[in-house]
XYZ file of C-alpha atoms in Angstrom:
676
model
C -7.956 16.853 32.516
C -9.725 16.553 29.246
C -12.535 13.946 29.115
C -13.704 12.621 25.813
C -16.766 10.536 25.130
C -16.375 7.795 22.447
C -17.972 4.468 21.153
C -16.086 1.264 20.719
C -14.783 0.713 17.199
C -15.550 4.306 16.173
C -12.489 6.444 15.677
C -11.979 9.809 17.224
C -9.695 12.747 16.576
C -7.922 14.386 19.501
C -6.490 17.795 18.580
C -2.997 18.745 19.921
C -1.835 22.383 19.647
C 1.816 23.451 20.027
C 2.889 26.884 21.134
C 6.237 26.312 19.475
C 6.480 26.657 15.730
C 8.765 24.277 13.741
C 10.309 24.934 10.182
C 9.169 21.538 9.018
C 6.684 19.983 11.377
C 6.371 17.044 9.056
C 9.899 15.931 9.879
C 11.217 18.030 12.822
C 9.428 16.408 15.722
C 7.703 13.137 16.742
C 4.638 13.201 18.996
C 3.603 9.872 20.601
C 0.339 9.493 22.438
C -0.012 6.482 24.842
C -3.479 5.081 25.717
C -3.837 2.841 28.566
C -7.050 0.903 29.215
C -8.316 0.071 32.663
C -7.483 -3.586 31.893
C -3.837 -2.441 31.269
C -4.134 -2.836 27.490
C -1.767 -0.265 25.827
C -1.954 1.417 22.445
C 0.738 3.846 21.337
C -0.066 6.132 18.403
C 1.935 8.718 16.463
C 0.123 11.985 16.117
C 0.324 13.524 12.621
C 0.838 17.125 11.677
C -2.319 18.584 10.277
C -1.217 22.180 9.390
C 0.015 25.326 11.180
C 0.673 24.394 14.805
C -1.876 21.583 14.962
C -1.275 17.798 15.375
C -3.967 15.170 15.626
C -3.894 11.709 17.197
C -6.522 9.456 15.543
C -7.622 6.800 17.983
C -10.113 3.928 17.666
C -10.876 2.425 20.972
C -11.126 -1.380 20.825
C -12.507 -1.861 24.250
C -15.298 -0.242 26.204
C -14.339 1.380 29.489
C -11.874 4.054 30.549
C -8.668 4.885 28.484
C -6.219 7.297 30.048
C -3.705 8.937 27.667
C -0.598 10.988 27.934
C 1.486 12.808 25.361
C 5.293 12.626 24.778
C 6.971 14.992 22.418
C 10.564 14.558 21.080
C 11.096 18.279 21.869
C 11.545 18.183 25.631
C 10.938 21.905 25.853
C 7.386 21.612 24.347
C 4.592 22.101 26.868
C 2.480 19.362 25.226
C 4.641 16.872 27.130
C 2.573 17.553 30.198
C -0.972 16.925 28.542
C -3.045 14.066 29.890
C -6.573 13.123 29.198
C -9.287 10.429 29.547
C -11.538 8.639 26.943
C -14.745 7.208 28.200
C -15.962 4.516 25.737
C -19.358 2.839 25.640
C -20.939 0.275 23.415
C -21.579 0.984 19.682
C -25.096 0.695 18.421
C -24.256 1.389 14.818
C -24.678 -1.013 12.017
C -21.309 -0.717 10.187
C -19.406 -4.072 10.092
C -16.431 -2.621 11.813
C -18.587 -1.160 14.642
C -20.240 -4.533 15.146
C -17.255 -6.798 14.605
C -13.996 -4.802 14.898
C -10.883 -4.738 12.676
C -9.764 -7.532 10.396
C -7.266 -10.138 11.386
C -6.009 -13.406 10.223
C -7.974 -16.466 11.302
C -6.679 -19.011 13.724
C -6.086 -21.593 11.008
C -4.254 -18.949 8.890
C -6.428 -19.500 5.843
C -8.727 -16.507 5.643
C -9.578 -13.106 7.157
C -12.039 -12.476 9.979
C -13.169 -9.688 12.237
C -11.992 -9.219 15.671
C -14.985 -11.153 17.065
C -14.032 -14.059 14.819
C -16.833 -13.468 12.214
C -15.376 -14.707 8.816
C -14.755 -12.173 6.152
C -15.037 -12.967 2.462
C -12.772 -10.472 0.526
C -14.369 -8.923 -2.557
C -12.312 -6.049 -3.710
C -11.885 -3.813 -6.563
C -8.711 -2.349 -7.951
C -9.144 1.374 -8.163
C -5.310 1.739 -7.936
C -5.167 5.404 -8.751
C -8.248 6.464 -6.714
C -6.565 8.927 -4.289
C -4.511 10.639 -6.991
C -6.796 10.541 -10.017
C -10.364 10.152 -8.796
C -12.114 13.603 -8.955
C -13.808 14.500 -5.673
C -15.568 17.627 -6.909
C -16.349 16.771 -10.533
C -17.997 14.011 -12.420
C -18.135 13.505 -16.260
C -20.444 10.502 -16.398
C -22.902 11.499 -19.164
C -26.115 13.118 -17.880
C -24.873 12.750 -14.307
C -24.996 15.695 -11.876
C -23.493 14.210 -8.692
C -20.263 16.231 -9.201
C -18.234 13.528 -7.484
C -16.532 10.794 -9.627
C -15.074 9.021 -6.545
C -18.531 8.744 -4.913
C -20.071 7.622 -8.025
C -17.628 4.727 -8.366
C -17.929 3.925 -4.697
C -21.696 3.882 -4.666
C -21.593 1.478 -7.732
C -19.261 -0.943 -5.945
C -21.264 -0.908 -2.807
C -24.480 -1.792 -4.704
C -22.608 -4.704 -6.092
C -21.567 -5.909 -2.623
C -17.837 -5.184 -2.939
C -16.417 -4.855 0.501
C -12.732 -3.924 -0.178
C -11.386 -0.776 -1.830
C -7.897 -1.726 -3.051
C -5.783 1.400 -3.911
C -2.432 3.132 -3.293
C -0.801 6.517 -3.010
C 1.036 7.486 -6.101
C 3.719 9.009 -3.841
C 6.105 9.958 -6.594
C 3.574 11.946 -8.385
C 1.278 13.397 -5.753
C -0.919 15.426 -8.048
C -4.422 15.137 -6.550
C -7.455 15.812 -8.875
C -9.391 18.879 -7.916
C -6.761 19.816 -5.319
C -3.346 20.993 -4.707
C -0.219 18.840 -4.909
C 0.273 16.431 -2.035
C 3.696 18.093 -1.416
C 4.479 21.616 -0.223
C 8.171 20.890 -0.771
C 8.258 17.717 -2.844
C 9.062 14.661 -0.763
C 10.305 16.852 2.083
C 7.115 18.557 3.463
C 3.661 17.297 3.188
C 0.637 19.402 2.299
C -1.973 18.664 4.917
C -4.745 20.647 3.323
C -4.954 18.019 0.517
C -5.568 15.406 3.051
C -8.276 17.553 4.817
C -10.046 18.580 1.642
C -9.988 15.303 -0.308
C -8.296 12.241 0.991
C -9.744 12.135 4.562
C -13.177 12.490 3.042
C -12.540 9.600 0.697
C -11.477 7.436 3.693
C -14.534 8.298 5.585
C -16.816 7.506 2.700
C -15.248 4.219 2.056
C -15.719 3.231 5.692
C -19.314 4.512 5.746
C -19.941 2.186 2.784
C -18.876 -0.778 4.948
C -15.673 -1.362 3.031
C -12.234 -2.244 4.090
C -9.309 -0.109 2.741
C -6.497 -2.186 1.105
C -3.693 0.451 0.902
C -0.223 0.700 -0.654
C 2.381 3.416 -0.881
C 3.374 3.220 -4.554
C 4.158 0.875 -7.412
C 7.170 -1.404 -8.251
C 10.274 0.405 -9.456
C 8.570 3.623 -10.436
C 8.043 5.043 -6.910
C 11.448 4.232 -5.460
C 13.098 5.613 -8.569
C 11.494 9.021 -7.876
C 11.548 9.225 -4.221
C 14.546 8.359 -1.892
C 14.169 5.526 0.503
C 14.195 7.669 3.675
C 11.573 9.957 2.186
C 9.304 7.053 1.298
C 9.665 5.636 4.792
C 8.782 9.008 6.300
C 5.756 9.226 4.130
C 4.656 5.749 5.134
C 5.026 6.651 8.788
C 2.940 9.592 8.275
C 0.258 7.624 6.415
C 0.154 5.024 9.293
C -0.218 7.759 11.821
C -3.163 9.379 9.869
C -5.016 6.204 8.791
C -4.161 3.252 10.973
C -7.361 3.980 13.105
C -9.474 2.995 10.004
C -10.382 -0.465 8.991
C -7.375 -1.134 6.768
C -5.172 -3.807 5.337
C -1.633 -2.850 4.261
C -0.432 -4.137 0.856
C 2.859 -2.080 0.976
C 3.055 -1.366 -2.714
C 1.988 -2.720 -6.110
C 4.242 -5.392 -7.611
C 6.954 -4.889 -5.144
C 9.129 -7.768 -6.454
C 9.184 -6.333 -10.037
C 12.748 -5.271 -10.947
C 13.660 -3.682 -14.275
C 17.214 -2.955 -15.467
C 18.671 -4.199 -12.148
C 16.898 -1.588 -10.127
C 16.894 -3.332 -6.727
C 13.791 -1.781 -5.299
C 12.561 -4.866 -3.540
C 14.781 -4.107 -0.474
C 13.338 -0.623 -0.282
C 9.816 -1.898 -0.145
C 10.821 -4.429 2.594
C 12.092 -1.485 4.609
C 8.925 0.506 3.998
C 6.922 -2.562 5.244
C 9.064 -2.717 8.416
C 8.216 0.981 9.146
C 4.546 0.356 8.693
C 4.620 -2.870 10.970
C 6.555 -0.882 13.641
C 4.204 2.052 13.761
C 0.819 0.255 13.451
C -0.311 -0.512 17.043
C -3.505 -2.148 15.695
C -1.477 -4.830 13.851
C -3.588 -4.754 10.741
C -2.977 -7.622 8.330
C -0.061 -6.868 6.039
C 1.411 -8.099 2.723
C 3.096 -6.924 -0.431
C 1.293 -7.101 -3.693
C 3.407 -9.299 -5.972
C 4.301 -9.552 -9.681
C 2.827 -12.448 -11.615
C 6.045 -14.612 -11.546
C 7.440 -13.764 -8.093
C 11.167 -14.632 -7.648
C 11.114 -13.694 -4.018
C 8.609 -16.257 -2.570
C 10.965 -17.740 -0.020
C 12.277 -14.414 1.052
C 8.786 -12.886 1.431
C 7.464 -15.819 3.429
C 10.320 -15.292 5.930
C 9.524 -11.681 6.496
C 8.023 -11.044 9.997
C 5.682 -8.381 8.607
C 4.342 -10.606 5.820
C 0.922 -12.054 6.970
C -0.783 -13.158 3.738
C -0.140 -13.753 0.112
C -1.361 -10.857 -2.090
C -0.728 -12.646 -5.445
C -1.154 -11.482 -9.052
C -1.928 -14.393 -11.348
C -2.978 -12.521 -14.358
C -1.578 -10.534 -17.351
C 1.970 -11.509 -17.901
C 3.327 -14.678 -19.455
C 0.858 -17.139 -17.818
C -1.915 -19.108 -19.406
C -5.131 -17.160 -19.649
C -6.551 -18.748 -16.547
C -4.007 -19.682 -13.794
C -3.497 -23.320 -13.159
C -4.317 -25.224 -10.045
C -0.700 -25.931 -9.535
C 0.009 -22.209 -9.335
C -2.354 -21.808 -6.377
C -1.181 -25.088 -4.817
C 2.340 -23.641 -4.670
C 1.176 -20.935 -2.296
C -1.299 -23.138 -0.426
C 1.380 -25.672 0.570
C 3.946 -23.153 1.756
C 4.959 -23.214 5.451
C 4.171 -21.330 7.588
C 0.536 -21.352 6.519
C -0.792 -17.961 5.257
C -4.033 -16.837 3.692
C -3.946 -16.824 -0.220
C -5.641 -13.872 -1.742
C -6.053 -13.354 -5.527
C -5.523 -9.514 -5.844
C -5.030 -9.268 -9.594
C -6.006 -11.699 -12.313
C -7.440 -11.280 -15.792
C -8.793 -7.757 -15.651
C -11.967 -7.323 -17.763
C -11.199 -5.901 -21.203
C -7.423 -5.222 -21.126
C -4.747 -6.578 -23.311
C -1.345 -7.516 -21.998
C 1.458 -9.166 -23.788
C -0.587 -9.577 -27.000
C -3.098 -11.571 -25.038
C -6.541 -10.436 -24.256
C -8.125 -10.765 -20.835
C -11.854 -10.561 -21.355
C -15.309 -10.895 -19.733
C -15.387 -14.731 -19.500
C -11.820 -14.923 -18.166
C -12.439 -12.461 -15.368
C -15.516 -14.416 -13.946
C -13.704 -17.853 -14.460
C -10.540 -16.588 -12.739
C -12.498 -15.462 -9.660
C -14.328 -18.795 -9.216
C -11.233 -20.801 -9.892
C -9.033 -18.962 -7.456
C -11.423 -19.424 -4.552
C -11.947 -23.157 -5.409
C -8.116 -23.296 -5.243
C -7.901 -21.792 -1.785
C -7.962 -18.012 -2.199
C -9.973 -16.437 0.630
C -11.479 -13.907 -1.699
C -10.941 -12.021 -4.930
C -10.085 -8.677 -6.274
C -11.823 -7.733 -9.456
C -10.214 -5.436 -12.100
C -11.525 -3.643 -15.181
C -10.392 -1.475 -17.993
C -11.193 2.172 -17.271
C -11.420 1.836 -13.487
C -8.075 0.457 -12.375
C -6.150 3.464 -13.750
C -9.002 5.955 -13.239
C -8.935 7.266 -16.893
C -11.125 10.413 -16.576
C -11.492 10.700 -20.360
C -9.655 9.687 -23.449
C -9.738 13.124 -25.144
C -7.228 14.515 -22.706
C -5.442 11.195 -22.479
C -5.748 11.131 -18.642
C -3.635 8.187 -17.598
C -4.319 6.257 -20.763
C -1.741 3.588 -21.057
C -2.022 1.998 -24.499
C -3.657 -1.410 -24.262
C -3.680 -1.224 -20.454
C -6.285 1.458 -19.935
C -8.042 2.425 -23.162
C -11.442 3.505 -21.963
C -12.765 6.225 -19.759
C -13.921 5.153 -16.252
C -17.592 5.449 -16.994
C -17.300 2.936 -19.761
C -15.562 0.465 -17.377
C -17.936 0.999 -14.444
C -20.575 -1.520 -15.404
C -18.834 -4.281 -17.260
C -20.630 -7.654 -16.990
C -18.226 -9.365 -14.736
C -18.548 -6.556 -12.091
C -22.140 -7.528 -11.656
C -21.196 -11.288 -11.439
C -18.913 -10.572 -8.530
C -22.064 -10.143 -6.588
C -23.066 -13.721 -7.295
C -19.705 -14.921 -6.192
C -19.783 -13.407 -2.675
C -23.390 -14.484 -2.313
C -22.584 -18.050 -2.924
C -19.526 -18.466 -0.721
C -21.005 -16.637 2.209
C -24.039 -19.045 1.999
C -21.956 -22.228 1.993
C -19.246 -21.057 4.481
C -16.216 -20.453 2.379
C -14.014 -20.610 5.614
C -14.649 -24.303 5.874
C -13.610 -25.247 2.323
C -10.426 -27.063 1.402
C -9.156 -27.214 -2.258
C -9.038 -30.778 -3.906
C -5.933 -30.397 -5.959
C -5.827 -34.033 -6.881
C -8.209 -33.485 -9.745
C -6.131 -33.092 -12.911
C -8.754 -31.532 -15.110
C -8.035 -27.760 -15.036
C -11.636 -26.936 -16.105
C -13.196 -28.964 -13.261
C -12.157 -27.399 -9.870
C -13.232 -28.955 -6.643
C -13.270 -27.848 -3.008
C -14.961 -29.438 0.059
C -15.291 -29.412 3.845
C -12.934 -31.646 5.783
C -15.409 -34.504 5.997
C -16.974 -33.947 2.546
C -20.343 -33.019 3.924
C -20.295 -30.223 1.527
C -18.594 -30.503 -1.915
C -18.468 -27.674 -4.437
C -17.443 -28.214 -8.130
C -16.777 -25.345 -10.586
C -17.065 -26.470 -14.156
C -15.900 -24.080 -16.880
C -15.540 -26.579 -19.669
C -17.484 -25.638 -22.844
C -19.535 -28.776 -22.899
C -22.271 -30.407 -20.916
C -19.928 -33.035 -19.473
C -19.391 -33.323 -15.764
C -17.622 -35.851 -13.436
C -18.147 -38.418 -10.757
C -17.618 -37.542 -7.006
C -16.268 -40.066 -4.509
C -15.531 -40.429 -0.788
C -18.908 -38.860 0.103
C -20.655 -39.706 3.490
C -23.359 -42.395 3.772
C -25.904 -39.690 4.342
C -28.712 -37.847 2.475
C -27.242 -35.178 0.207
C -28.922 -32.203 -1.497
C -27.773 -31.329 -5.061
C -28.071 -27.970 -6.682
C -26.686 -26.191 -9.790
C -25.763 -22.511 -9.113
C -25.690 -20.078 -12.034
C -22.633 -17.741 -11.623
C -24.172 -15.445 -14.239
C -27.545 -14.912 -12.524
C -27.096 -15.953 -8.827
C -29.908 -18.399 -8.910
C -30.123 -22.124 -8.090
C -31.595 -25.107 -9.976
C -32.654 -28.093 -7.969
C -31.100 -31.487 -8.777
C -32.036 -34.604 -6.998
C -31.628 -35.674 -3.343
C -29.580 -38.799 -3.038
C -27.671 -41.179 -0.855
C -24.250 -41.901 -2.350
C -23.563 -45.439 -3.662
C -20.487 -46.558 -1.782
C -19.565 -42.972 -1.413
C -20.016 -42.116 -5.183
C -22.226 -39.734 -7.013
C -22.424 -39.340 -10.876
C -22.963 -35.702 -11.376
C -25.673 -34.937 -13.972
C -24.999 -33.031 -17.130
C -24.542 -29.267 -16.852
C -27.739 -27.338 -17.655
C -25.879 -25.518 -20.517
C -22.417 -25.484 -21.960
C -21.589 -22.262 -19.989
C -19.765 -22.407 -16.627
C -21.778 -23.728 -13.708
C -21.230 -24.358 -9.923
C -22.320 -27.682 -8.380
C -23.361 -27.622 -4.666
C -23.633 -31.083 -3.051
C -24.299 -30.869 0.636
C -25.860 -32.686 3.594
C -27.113 -29.248 4.781
C -30.755 -28.340 3.898
C -30.107 -24.726 3.052
C -33.207 -22.512 2.990
C -32.588 -21.583 -0.659
C -35.093 -19.184 -2.127
C -33.507 -18.082 -5.419
C -34.475 -20.830 -7.888
C -34.701 -20.732 -11.753
C -35.871 -23.146 -14.304
C -33.337 -25.094 -16.290
C -32.045 -22.627 -18.866
C -32.871 -22.994 -22.562
C -32.566 -20.604 -25.374
C -35.956 -19.018 -26.085
C -35.348 -18.850 -29.769
C -38.275 -18.032 -32.138
C -40.875 -20.635 -32.508
C -40.016 -23.067 -35.283
C -43.416 -22.713 -36.952
C -42.678 -19.132 -37.918
C -41.130 -19.211 -41.303
C -38.411 -16.754 -42.340
C -40.506 -15.280 -45.207
C -43.430 -14.669 -42.770
C -41.425 -13.053 -40.037
C -42.410 -9.572 -41.041
C -46.019 -10.463 -41.005
C -45.532 -11.943 -37.596
C -44.044 -8.689 -36.364
C -46.973 -6.812 -37.738
C -49.153 -8.491 -35.218
C -46.872 -7.395 -32.397
C -46.875 -4.034 -30.628
C -43.628 -2.117 -30.172
C -42.938 -1.138 -26.538
C -42.157 2.576 -26.538
C -42.223 3.342 -22.868
C -38.630 2.620 -22.325
C -35.212 4.330 -22.445
C -32.394 2.688 -24.393
C -28.893 3.417 -23.526
C -25.460 1.994 -24.336
C -23.017 1.734 -21.363
C -19.919 1.248 -23.541
C -19.999 4.361 -25.723
C -18.304 7.650 -24.724
C -20.334 10.041 -26.758
C -23.780 8.745 -26.354
C -23.787 6.858 -23.184
C -27.437 7.300 -22.296
C -29.192 8.384 -25.457
C -29.115 5.179 -27.576
C -29.642 5.943 -31.336
C -27.448 4.855 -34.183
C -24.672 4.153 -31.740
C -21.216 3.427 -33.045
C -18.975 1.620 -30.655
C -15.701 3.361 -30.609
C -13.023 0.560 -30.505
C -10.979 1.746 -27.519
C -10.002 -1.867 -27.212
C -9.730 -3.838 -30.461
C -11.553 -6.577 -28.490
C -13.876 -5.511 -25.790
C -17.077 -6.375 -24.002
C -19.949 -3.989 -24.768
C -23.252 -3.603 -23.034
C -26.623 -2.301 -24.124
C -29.317 -1.774 -21.507
C -33.054 -1.103 -22.178
C -35.048 -0.001 -19.139
C -38.907 0.088 -19.137
C -40.947 2.412 -16.863
C -42.506 -0.702 -15.322
C -42.256 -4.508 -15.382
C -44.246 -6.001 -18.353
C -44.392 -8.865 -20.714
C -41.826 -8.813 -23.555
C -42.246 -11.198 -26.401
C -39.493 -10.417 -28.869
C -36.271 -8.265 -29.135
C -35.059 -6.961 -32.482
C -31.441 -5.856 -32.800
C -30.136 -3.973 -35.993
C -26.353 -4.504 -36.312
C -24.790 -2.481 -39.056
C -21.990 -4.870 -39.637
C -20.961 -7.794 -41.933
C -20.251 -9.662 -38.881
C -22.772 -10.776 -36.267
C -21.294 -10.898 -32.791
C -21.612 -13.421 -30.095
C -23.941 -12.076 -27.480
C -25.976 -12.939 -24.349
C -29.387 -11.407 -23.387
C -30.459 -11.086 -19.744
C -33.920 -10.157 -18.427
C -34.221 -8.494 -15.124
C -37.575 -8.292 -13.282
C -38.800 -5.534 -10.843
C -37.263 -7.389 -7.964
C -33.895 -7.444 -9.575
C -33.913 -11.222 -10.347
C -31.773 -11.929 -13.277
C -32.491 -14.575 -15.988
C -30.653 -15.556 -19.167
C -33.074 -15.537 -22.010
C -30.575 -15.987 -24.920
C -27.002 -17.149 -25.189
C -25.530 -16.957 -28.572
C -22.016 -17.850 -27.531
C -22.797 -21.553 -28.188
C -25.287 -21.216 -31.139
C -25.970 -19.007 -34.198
C -28.375 -16.174 -33.547
C -31.667 -15.925 -35.135
C -31.156 -13.713 -38.198
C -33.706 -12.289 -40.661
C -33.559 -14.085 -43.958
C -33.750 -10.925 -45.973
C -31.269 -8.952 -43.921
C -28.134 -10.632 -42.383
C -27.681 -7.806 -40.015
C -30.982 -7.837 -38.166
C -31.445 -10.302 -35.271
C -34.807 -11.419 -33.741
C -34.759 -13.292 -30.540
C -37.530 -14.680 -28.288
C -37.742 -13.122 -24.782
C -41.149 -14.455 -23.571
C -41.215 -13.176 -19.970
C -42.035 -10.323 -17.614
C -39.142 -7.947 -17.216
C -38.361 -4.355 -16.338
C -34.906 -4.222 -17.894
C -33.091 -6.086 -20.729
C -29.322 -6.273 -20.834
C -27.510 -7.208 -23.998
C -23.851 -8.308 -23.540
C -21.834 -8.333 -26.732
C -19.009 -10.648 -26.008
C -15.448 -9.776 -26.896
C -15.662 -9.184 -30.572
C -12.735 -7.910 -32.704
C -15.009 -5.994 -35.059
C -15.931 -2.309 -35.556
C -19.520 -2.560 -34.425
C -22.410 -0.247 -35.065
C -25.889 -0.777 -33.679
C -28.614 1.074 -35.611
C -31.499 0.216 -33.297
C -32.903 -2.100 -30.654
C -36.657 -2.614 -30.336
C -38.799 -4.550 -27.939
C -42.239 -6.169 -28.813
C -45.088 -7.335 -26.746
């Protein structure tokens, strides 16, 4: 008897070799391996064909102790029917979340995800829909990068920003894998295992080692079922479940499964695929189907036994720019209760239906959706979601939908701000929040704990006005502003409500802010001063500005780079922004060799139109501060040259980031200089 050593929540591969050869091992036989724990817990897994005469059963033990296993083959004449073995499982001392906490499941109150040990899980995903098909695993074209792995480059970027879900699908109907052979030996009839060995398995491993959950689908709306027959798609789904159910995974079936065009009734096909997945997954990973923006099948989906949570899409098509509270309430009130998850809303810098979804909309959609009951958020951005490798070869470039190469989409501003989102909701305990849908102002969105001991208000109105809270406890409350742009807090006052009421002070600025009112004395460390624009001192006259600059020293020990330009991504000089999107968010970064005092910044725009922009200062510890916000005021412009902007910085920073906000202009930047 073969004895295998293993660790709990760490997958193992058990190789099975057949002496009998089959014409099409992908379809001709089924091999089922039954694992029985000493406690009588049973897990039955399908083995998957891995090339030649080799099958593998991929097993993740969920309990320590002894697991005995036996093999059953649909071919009674195959000797592997007589193979038995034992797995001895010990505790896991590793630090990955899955190894500490186990797989994801639905919480007992059916409102959020949690690990097997009941630790709450706040979902922060990224839509790299075409990752397995179009991400290069052995090449990278990020300018001046020598990592030779586009996939890993993207993955590491998302890991650094605290993303914890990698949302993607297999483009089954295509199957052309970058830097590899086709997924099919005989299209739709026989899989090519070598592609999985060389590329896809490695991608799965790296996602897991990055502490991320894989949210996986099997294709998209009507396109996939139009190319591949239902039985072939179901066979493929069964194979993928066998190969990857031992990983920390969430099934999303397919993208926009309820989208039908020209009476192509593909919805029923996707339901049958989902049934296959549910039937063959012994770990019972949470499962849903990613929906279209205006789902017509809500009642039917809700009744499906495999449907565990709502993977909704609130963006892009036919809706207001930011989804309404009523939209989320519709899902929140449905019975039986299921978690709501916003999996696609207002991608950063894409246009749909003659409507632009920009930087501000992406951040606002994220905060609003969670305030309205979503148990997390999936970010999306131009260039990344469709994995456009470059625009020269037009690699998966879909008009307004995907107009930039991936490296231009990698570091858009809202992608950084997702880090502030997950930081806040993990601090306050998102799992305890209940949305307050009775507030009728769409731009003031409230959630609170059951007894109102903690109340959170998200304001995205473009004014300083706030509101009044009621029904508070007769206890001492702590009040803070949280900046969703920087991730820092501002102290308000401590107070005891007057008859349960609290008049919220004015917002620090006209931008969006989060108010935290709580009886809990959180040990908050990340504080900032009340923000104000550090515009040039008023005593400096316009005519004397050049004389003023003569007294300043230009900072030369820095590298300037534009992260939204295809040709000169890192070597910033006379950069012309190519308008891949007619309206887009552009970013300029200036990095110094060390943290030092910066007094002024000078930006030379070669344009008749001065854009709206925001300037961030980042210190050596990575703390972000807003030093200028010209969304709500005019920038400080040279009198003698309408294209040159001079703004006050006045602080110690290692990096300066300039966000040029969604401007429909052909913009050229001649130069950016820092002065001390």
